[in-house]
Tab-separated table of C-alpha atoms in Angstrom:
chain	number	residue	atom	x	y	z
A	1	MET	CA	15.431	-5.189	-16.970
A	2	SER	CA	13.995	-3.464	-13.959
A	3	ASP	CA	15.972	-2.905	-10.796
A	4	LEU	CA	14.529	-4.550	-7.698
A	5	ALA	CA	16.863	-2.821	-5.287
A	6	SER	CA	14.020	-1.037	-3.535
A	7	SER	CA	13.127	-3.219	-0.589
A	8	ARG	CA	10.653	-2.362	2.132
A	9	PRO	CA	12.495	-1.963	5.443
A	10	VAL	CA	12.215	-5.096	7.545
A	11	PRO	CA	12.265	-5.274	11.334
A	12	ASP	CA	14.476	-8.330	11.713
A	13	GLU	CA	17.718	-6.514	10.994
A	14	PRO	CA	19.524	-5.936	14.306
A	15	PRO	CA	19.530	-2.200	14.955
A	16	ASP	CA	23.156	-1.073	15.089
A	17	PRO	CA	24.593	2.197	16.341
A	18	ARG	CA	25.048	4.927	13.754
A	19	PRO	CA	28.063	4.296	11.466
A	20	GLY	CA	31.062	6.219	12.704
A	21	GLY	CA	29.910	6.143	16.301
A	22	PRO	CA	32.081	4.817	19.128
A	23	SER	CA	32.318	1.065	19.501
A	24	ASP	CA	31.540	1.279	23.230
A	25	VAL	CA	28.325	3.246	23.525
A	26	SER	CA	26.952	2.060	26.862
A	27	GLY	CA	28.246	5.099	28.712
A	28	LEU	CA	26.597	7.464	26.262
A	29	PHE	CA	23.043	6.340	26.937
A	30	PRO	CA	21.220	9.138	28.770
A	31	SER	CA	19.384	8.449	31.986
A	32	ALA	CA	15.629	8.878	32.144
A	33	ALA	CA	16.098	12.245	33.820
A	34	GLU	CA	18.524	13.425	31.149
A	35	LEU	CA	16.373	12.132	28.340
A	36	PHE	CA	13.194	13.921	29.330
A	37	VAL	CA	14.556	17.328	30.258
A	38	PRO	CA	12.714	19.709	27.919
A	39	ALA	CA	14.879	21.006	25.105
A	40	ALA	CA	14.886	24.467	23.588
A	41	ARG	CA	11.714	25.028	21.580
A	42	ASP	CA	12.229	23.950	18.018
A	43	PRO	CA	9.755	22.602	15.424
A	44	SER	CA	11.672	19.325	15.239
A	45	ASP	CA	11.763	18.785	19.003
A	46	LEU	CA	9.217	16.946	21.103
A	47	ASP	CA	9.662	19.358	23.976
A	48	GLU	CA	6.102	19.073	25.252
A	49	TYR	CA	7.104	15.868	27.068
A	50	ALA	CA	8.208	17.164	30.438
A	51	LEU	CA	10.380	15.376	32.963
A	52	SER	CA	8.002	14.801	35.846
A	53	PRO	CA	5.075	12.896	34.274
A	54	LEU	CA	7.289	10.604	32.212
A	55	ALA	CA	9.779	10.016	34.993
A	56	GLU	CA	6.901	9.011	37.258
A	57	MET	CA	5.409	6.795	34.571
A	58	ILE	CA	8.740	5.042	34.026
A	59	ALA	CA	9.135	4.545	37.762
A	60	ASP	CA	5.614	3.146	38.068
A	61	LEU	CA	5.910	0.784	35.101
A	62	ALA	CA	9.410	-0.341	36.021
A	63	ASP	CA	8.443	-0.919	39.620
A	64	LEU	CA	9.665	-4.401	39.697
A	65	GLY	CA	7.577	-7.312	38.660
A	66	PRO	CA	7.700	-10.800	40.158
A	67	PRO	CA	11.094	-12.459	40.812
A	68	SER	CA	11.294	-14.107	37.386
A	69	SER	CA	10.231	-11.056	35.430
A	70	GLY	CA	13.639	-10.151	34.025
A	71	VAL	CA	13.280	-6.484	34.992
A	72	PRO	CA	15.606	-4.459	37.230
A	73	GLY	CA	15.524	-5.821	40.766
A	74	ASP	CA	15.054	-9.407	39.662
A	75	PRO	CA	17.732	-11.515	41.457
A	76	ALA	CA	17.917	-13.826	38.468
A	77	ARG	CA	19.425	-10.963	36.471
A	78	PHE	CA	22.591	-10.768	38.545
A	79	GLY	CA	25.665	-12.326	37.000
A	80	PRO	CA	28.734	-13.915	38.583
A	81	GLY	CA	29.742	-12.344	41.848
A	82	GLY	CA	26.336	-10.787	42.336
A	83	GLN	CA	27.106	-8.043	39.815
A	84	ALA	CA	24.147	-6.682	37.918
A	85	GLY	CA	24.002	-7.963	34.380
A	86	PRO	CA	22.647	-6.078	31.383
A	87	PRO	CA	18.927	-5.358	31.449
A	88	ALA	CA	16.927	-8.096	29.799
A	89	ALA	CA	14.598	-7.226	26.976
A	90	ALA	CA	11.650	-9.463	26.272
A	91	SER	CA	12.405	-13.134	25.753
A	92	ASP	CA	12.227	-14.538	22.252
A	93	ASP	CA	8.619	-15.650	22.715
A	94	THR	CA	7.414	-12.501	24.488
A	95	GLU	CA	6.722	-9.179	22.831
A	96	PRO	CA	8.137	-6.143	24.638
A	97	THR	CA	5.557	-4.103	26.518
A	98	ALA	CA	5.409	-0.652	28.080
A	99	ARG	CA	6.720	-2.249	31.261
A	100	THR	CA	9.682	-3.680	29.346
A	101	ILE	CA	10.523	-0.300	27.830
A	102	ALA	CA	10.140	1.468	31.178
A	103	ALA	CA	12.426	-1.058	32.864
A	104	LEU	CA	15.100	-0.557	30.235
A	105	LEU	CA	14.839	3.225	30.526
A	106	ALA	CA	15.139	3.043	34.298
A	107	ALA	CA	18.189	0.757	34.248
A	108	PRO	CA	21.504	2.666	34.090
A	109	LEU	CA	23.294	-0.129	32.196
A	110	THR	CA	20.845	-0.350	29.309
A	111	THR	CA	22.660	-0.061	25.993
A	112	PRO	CA	21.183	1.632	22.910
A	113	ALA	CA	21.151	-1.719	21.095
A	114	GLU	CA	19.053	-3.339	23.846
A	115	LEU	CA	16.652	-0.425	23.973
A	116	ALA	CA	16.351	-0.308	20.182
A	117	ASP	CA	15.613	-4.017	19.965
A	118	ALA	CA	12.824	-3.774	22.526
A	119	VAL	CA	11.318	-0.637	21.011
A	120	ALA	CA	11.337	-2.030	17.475
A	121	TRP	CA	9.237	-5.040	18.473
A	122	CYS	CA	6.843	-3.280	20.825
A	123	TYR	CA	3.145	-3.364	19.927
A	124	ASP	CA	1.791	-2.216	23.281
A	125	ASP	CA	-0.322	0.933	22.910
A	126	ALA	CA	0.562	1.893	26.490
A	127	ALA	CA	4.171	2.424	25.380
A	128	LEU	CA	3.353	5.364	23.105
A	129	PRO	CA	4.184	8.129	25.640
A	130	LEU	CA	7.487	6.377	26.381
A	131	LEU	CA	8.465	6.064	22.732
A	132	LEU	CA	7.642	9.574	21.562
A	133	PRO	CA	10.504	11.306	23.446
A	134	LEU	CA	12.930	8.667	22.169
A	135	ALA	CA	12.592	10.218	18.713
A	136	ARG	CA	15.309	12.584	19.986
A	137	HIS	CA	17.593	9.824	21.251
A	138	PRO	CA	21.265	10.445	20.390
A	139	HIS	CA	21.673	6.998	18.791
A	140	ALA	CA	20.309	6.312	15.327
A	141	ALA	CA	19.486	2.704	16.216
A	142	VAL	CA	16.953	3.855	18.795
A	143	ARG	CA	15.494	6.554	16.548
A	144	ARG	CA	15.136	3.983	13.775
A	145	ALA	CA	13.307	1.641	16.145
A	146	VAL	CA	10.996	4.464	17.212
A	147	ALA	CA	10.108	5.229	13.587
A	148	GLN	CA	9.423	1.538	13.099
A	149	ALA	CA	7.275	1.149	16.205
A	150	LEU	CA	5.189	4.322	16.388
A	151	PRO	CA	2.462	3.233	13.940
A	152	SER	CA	2.147	-0.062	15.831
A	153	VAL	CA	1.575	1.568	19.227
A	154	LEU	CA	-0.652	4.448	18.097
A	155	GLY	CA	-3.826	2.522	18.888
A	156	GLU	CA	-6.818	4.794	19.373
A	157	ALA	CA	-4.730	7.802	20.369
A	158	ALA	CA	-4.942	11.017	18.385
A	159	PRO	CA	-2.225	10.879	15.715
A	160	GLU	CA	-0.886	14.424	16.031
A	161	ASP	CA	2.040	13.698	18.377
A	162	THR	CA	3.018	10.577	16.449
A	163	VAL	CA	2.892	12.416	13.140
A	164	HIS	CA	4.922	15.271	14.652
A	165	ALA	CA	7.610	12.805	15.725
A	166	LEU	CA	7.664	10.985	12.391
A	167	ILE	CA	7.936	14.223	10.428
A	168	ALA	CA	11.008	15.116	12.481
A	169	LEU	CA	12.442	11.625	11.935
A	170	SER	CA	11.809	11.848	8.185
A	171	ALA	CA	14.505	14.527	8.082
A	172	ASP	CA	16.920	12.605	10.316
A	173	ARG	CA	20.625	12.567	9.471
A	174	ASP	CA	20.556	8.757	9.336
A	175	GLU	CA	19.159	7.267	6.108
A	176	ASP	CA	17.608	4.203	7.748
A	177	VAL	CA	15.718	6.422	10.167
A	178	ARG	CA	14.435	8.533	7.276
A	179	ASP	CA	13.441	5.391	5.388
A	180	TRP	CA	11.357	3.996	8.250
A	181	ALA	CA	9.794	7.380	8.992
A	182	CYS	CA	8.745	7.876	5.364
A	183	PHE	CA	7.333	4.335	5.262
A	184	ALA	CA	5.358	5.049	8.437
A	185	LEU	CA	4.051	8.404	7.236
A	186	GLY	CA	3.576	7.426	3.625
A	187	THR	CA	2.021	3.977	3.859
A	188	GLN	CA	1.283	2.845	7.403
A	189	LEU	CA	-0.453	6.122	8.287
A	190	SER	CA	-1.676	6.965	4.799
A	191	GLU	CA	-5.144	7.718	6.180
A	192	VAL	CA	-3.599	10.708	7.979
A	193	ASP	CA	-3.530	13.438	5.384
A	194	SER	CA	-2.443	17.025	5.854
A	195	LEU	CA	-0.381	19.583	4.004
A	196	ARG	CA	2.295	19.254	6.669
A	197	VAL	CA	2.611	15.509	6.106
A	198	ARG	CA	2.633	15.934	2.342
A	199	ASP	CA	5.256	18.661	2.455
A	200	ALA	CA	7.466	16.479	4.666
A	201	LEU	CA	7.254	13.712	2.058
A	202	VAL	CA	7.851	16.135	-0.815
A	203	ALA	CA	11.035	17.229	0.939
A	204	ARG	CA	12.323	13.646	0.589
A	205	LEU	CA	11.644	13.233	-3.137
A	206	ASP	CA	15.272	14.137	-3.861
A	207	ASP	CA	16.702	12.180	-0.945
A	208	PRO	CA	20.050	10.531	-1.776
A	209	HIS	CA	18.831	7.280	-0.174
A	210	ASP	CA	16.877	5.242	-2.732
A	211	ASP	CA	14.377	3.589	-0.411
A	212	THR	CA	13.641	6.807	1.476
A	213	ARG	CA	13.007	8.591	-1.788
A	214	CYS	CA	10.710	5.818	-3.041
A	215	GLU	CA	8.737	5.568	0.204
A	216	ALA	CA	8.095	9.313	0.081
A	217	LEU	CA	6.983	9.029	-3.533
A	218	LEU	CA	4.579	6.186	-2.730
A	219	GLY	CA	3.168	8.026	0.279
A	220	LEU	CA	2.350	11.056	-1.841
A	221	ALA	CA	0.886	8.908	-4.618
A	222	ARG	CA	-1.370	7.142	-2.114
A	223	ARG	CA	-2.686	10.593	-1.209
A	224	ARG	CA	-3.079	11.354	-4.948
A	225	ASP	CA	-0.825	14.397	-4.689
A	226	LEU	CA	-0.235	15.465	-8.272
A	227	ARG	CA	3.173	16.881	-7.415
A	228	VAL	CA	4.487	13.357	-7.945
A	229	LEU	CA	3.221	13.094	-11.532
A	230	PRO	CA	6.217	14.796	-13.209
A	231	VAL	CA	8.535	12.897	-10.861
A	232	LEU	CA	7.002	9.582	-11.913
A	233	HIS	CA	7.220	10.535	-15.592
A	234	GLU	CA	10.924	11.183	-15.173
A	235	ARG	CA	11.699	8.087	-13.138
A	236	LEU	CA	9.635	5.638	-15.185
A	237	SER	CA	11.289	6.933	-18.354
A	238	ARG	CA	14.574	5.429	-17.152
A	239	ASP	CA	15.784	1.981	-18.178
A	240	ASN	CA	15.878	0.767	-14.578
A	241	VAL	CA	13.197	1.529	-12.020
A	242	PHE	CA	12.377	0.564	-8.452
A	243	SER	CA	9.375	-1.573	-7.613
A	244	LEU	CA	8.069	1.122	-5.258
A	245	GLU	CA	8.038	3.557	-8.178
A	246	ILE	CA	5.785	1.132	-10.042
A	247	ASP	CA	3.599	0.893	-6.924
A	248	ALA	CA	3.414	4.687	-6.815
A	249	ALA	CA	2.285	4.827	-10.440
A	250	GLY	CA	-0.518	2.411	-9.613
A	251	ALA	CA	-1.489	4.312	-6.481
A	252	LEU	CA	-1.733	7.587	-8.391
A	253	GLY	CA	-3.515	5.824	-11.254
A	254	HIS	CA	-2.889	8.545	-13.815
A	255	ALA	CA	-3.544	7.384	-17.374
A	256	SER	CA	-0.461	9.178	-18.691
A	257	LEU	CA	1.690	6.651	-16.805
A	258	HIS	CA	0.183	3.566	-18.452
A	259	THR	CA	2.605	3.327	-21.368
A	260	LEU	CA	5.559	3.947	-19.066
A	261	VAL	CA	4.466	1.150	-16.717
A	262	ARG	CA	3.972	-1.163	-19.692
A	263	GLY	CA	7.611	-0.616	-20.576
A	264	HIS	CA	8.664	-2.283	-17.300
A	265	LEU	CA	6.658	-5.522	-17.330
A	266	SER	CA	9.593	-7.906	-17.475
A	267	GLY	CA	12.531	-8.718	-15.256
A	268	TRP	CA	10.777	-8.783	-11.900
A	269	ASP	CA	10.921	-11.449	-9.221
A	270	ASP	CA	7.746	-13.498	-8.873
A	271	ASP	CA	6.586	-11.703	-5.747
A	272	VAL	CA	6.645	-8.341	-7.557
A	273	VAL	CA	4.911	-9.395	-10.775
A	274	ALA	CA	1.401	-9.080	-9.308
A	275	ARG	CA	2.136	-5.533	-8.146
A	276	VAL	CA	3.380	-4.520	-11.586
A	277	CYS	CA	0.298	-6.008	-13.225
A	278	ALA	CA	-1.885	-4.146	-10.727
A	279	ALA	CA	-0.175	-0.863	-11.605
A	280	LEU	CA	-0.775	-1.576	-15.294
A	281	ARG	CA	-4.496	-2.018	-14.676
A	282	LEU	CA	-4.740	0.993	-12.369
A	283	THR	CA	-3.180	3.311	-14.963
A	284	ASP	CA	-5.184	1.916	-17.905
A	285	PRO	CA	-7.338	4.718	-19.364
A	286	ASP	CA	-10.015	2.107	-20.223
A	287	GLY	CA	-10.375	0.959	-16.620
A	288	VAL	CA	-9.248	-2.031	-14.608
A	289	GLY	CA	-10.338	-4.550	-17.263
A	290	ASP	CA	-13.477	-6.489	-18.170
A	291	ASP	CA	-11.653	-9.753	-17.521
A	292	LEU	CA	-11.189	-8.795	-13.873
A	293	LEU	CA	-14.756	-7.528	-13.462
A	294	ASP	CA	-16.244	-10.606	-15.141
A	295	GLY	CA	-14.009	-12.947	-13.164
A	296	LEU	CA	-14.853	-11.241	-9.891
A	297	SER	CA	-18.571	-11.460	-10.692
A	298	ASP	CA	-18.229	-15.167	-11.418
A	299	TRP	CA	-16.431	-15.595	-8.111
A	300	PHE	CA	-19.377	-14.149	-6.206
A	301	ARG	CA	-21.744	-16.359	-8.207
A	302	ALA	CA	-19.631	-19.336	-7.132
A	303	GLY	CA	-20.470	-18.634	-3.515
A	304	ALA	CA	-17.670	-16.387	-2.336
A	305	PRO	CA	-16.087	-16.287	0.144
A	306	HIS	CA	-16.588	-20.064	0.416
A	307	ALA	CA	-15.321	-20.842	-3.083
A	308	THR	CA	-12.223	-22.960	-3.558
A	309	ASP	CA	-8.765	-21.419	-3.619
A	310	GLU	CA	-8.591	-21.902	-7.392
A	311	ASP	CA	-11.695	-19.739	-7.799
A	312	ARG	CA	-10.206	-16.907	-5.759
A	313	TYR	CA	-7.817	-15.700	-8.458
A	314	TRP	CA	-9.768	-12.595	-9.451
A	315	TRP	CA	-10.474	-11.750	-5.834
A	316	SER	CA	-6.735	-11.861	-5.182
A	317	VAL	CA	-6.117	-9.586	-8.164
A	318	THR	CA	-8.735	-7.158	-6.857
A	319	LEU	CA	-7.140	-7.042	-3.422
A	320	GLN	CA	-3.782	-6.295	-5.039
A	321	LEU	CA	-5.301	-3.341	-6.884
A	322	LEU	CA	-6.912	-1.995	-3.746
A	323	GLU	CA	-3.711	-2.362	-1.724
A	324	HIS	CA	-2.463	0.992	-3.010
A	325	ALA	CA	-5.566	2.413	-4.694
A	326	GLU	CA	-8.406	1.835	-2.256
A	327	TYR	CA	-10.237	4.820	-3.745
A	328	ARG	CA	-10.939	2.681	-6.834
A	329	ALA	CA	-13.228	0.408	-4.786
A	330	PRO	CA	-16.476	2.269	-5.695
A	331	GLU	CA	-15.710	1.960	-9.401
A	332	ILE	CA	-15.055	-1.786	-9.144
A	333	ALA	CA	-17.986	-2.422	-6.814
A	334	GLU	CA	-20.457	-0.601	-9.044
A	335	GLN	CA	-19.448	-2.498	-12.152
A	336	VAL	CA	-19.512	-5.864	-10.380
A	337	HIS	CA	-22.911	-5.018	-8.892
A	338	TYR	CA	-24.214	-4.265	-12.371
A	339	ARG	CA	-22.993	-7.645	-13.632
A	340	LEU	CA	-24.735	-9.397	-10.761
A	341	GLN	CA	-28.183	-7.924	-11.279
A	342	PHE	CA	-30.943	-10.569	-11.064
A	343	ALA	CA	-28.500	-12.900	-9.229
A	344	GLU	CA	-29.777	-12.265	-5.715
A	345	PRO	CA	-27.575	-14.631	-3.672
A	346	ALA	CA	-24.434	-13.404	-5.406
A	347	THR	CA	-25.493	-9.774	-4.993
A	348	THR	CA	-26.081	-10.323	-1.284
A	349	LEU	CA	-22.628	-11.825	-0.916
A	350	MET	CA	-21.083	-8.991	-2.856
A	351	LEU	CA	-22.846	-6.292	-0.809
A	352	GLY	CA	-21.538	-7.875	2.380
A	353	SER	CA	-17.979	-8.223	1.113
A	354	ARG	CA	-14.824	-6.344	1.957
A	355	LEU	CA	-14.969	-4.793	-1.514
A	356	SER	CA	-18.332	-3.200	-0.748
A	357	GLN	CA	-17.152	-2.034	2.654
A	358	LEU	CA	-14.125	-0.305	1.123
A	359	ALA	CA	-16.354	1.168	-1.566
A	360	GLY	CA	-18.717	2.451	1.124
A	361	ASP	CA	-15.792	4.034	2.948
A	362	HIS	CA	-15.179	5.995	-0.234
A	363	GLY	CA	-18.766	7.094	-0.757
A	364	TRP	CA	-20.367	4.191	-2.647
A	365	PRO	CA	-24.070	4.586	-1.763
A	366	ARG	CA	-25.135	0.951	-2.197
A	367	TRP	CA	-23.155	-0.411	0.725
A	368	ARG	CA	-24.962	-0.674	4.010
A	369	PRO	CA	-23.240	-1.863	7.208
A	370	SER	CA	-26.164	-4.174	7.889
A	371	CYS	CA	-25.605	-6.159	4.673
């Protein structure tokens, strides 16, 4: 029976201070000035973020919204006796923004837990320059939140600084930080491919933390780095495996893994079964299966994407395959296109589908953006 202990990190766990740290950590939170003083040059440091520009940015963003804003200076934030209360992060129905983060950084009473909670749920691209230096924060809870948030605030910015920060975090002393950083590098930013990123993930293949190790493995497999092939052979030969190891086998798609994946078909929770079946198809030396290709062709003939939910089964299977092995899209698209010849309406639908777009992204010549 396969082990399902490998769970993708989830953001709804309250970020706690690093185990073994002091119970009262509020006095240890550095001020904005302390935080952005350039450190000694080191490959793992983000020392290009100097004090002046960021301090000014924090001051500008934190410069006090309207009276009910919940940022420093808001009278409503003062507790009994007129004493300043703890800085307020975003309310339950409001996502934190760059202004929220700046206000927390500017407030001397902000605790690491408050900052981490706001950072973890921030999706505001404008917050990126505020979050990058926090990759060096002394508290693991904040570093973990930064690793979680960076892919969400990257936006249209060049990825180099974000990747630099995540590579440093992937070697963090805290296992949860490493886990999130490897998930970000390996899966969320899998389109960013360089030897430096790959080597950072390879360095985590022997990590003592299971999820970190598996996220690194999956990230390398998504990049089709053959250094993971012997690792997958060894791990899938065990009696108990992690679901992310099965995902990695599917992402790599090497035929030598097919029999090993087949040996782990049972014992999974319902939500994992589809992923295991996808890995079985992706490693099959005979291809993804005529049943899938025929079913997908019939779906387009039925008028996709307007067919009923019951008719979407093979489309759902296809999407599961492409979740980790998008590079297989041209192969699937070409074979479906062949099955649809002389069926003009279905072919038109197929050529305008997400499948064809993904195939075109990977060099399939039949797709045209105008379809």
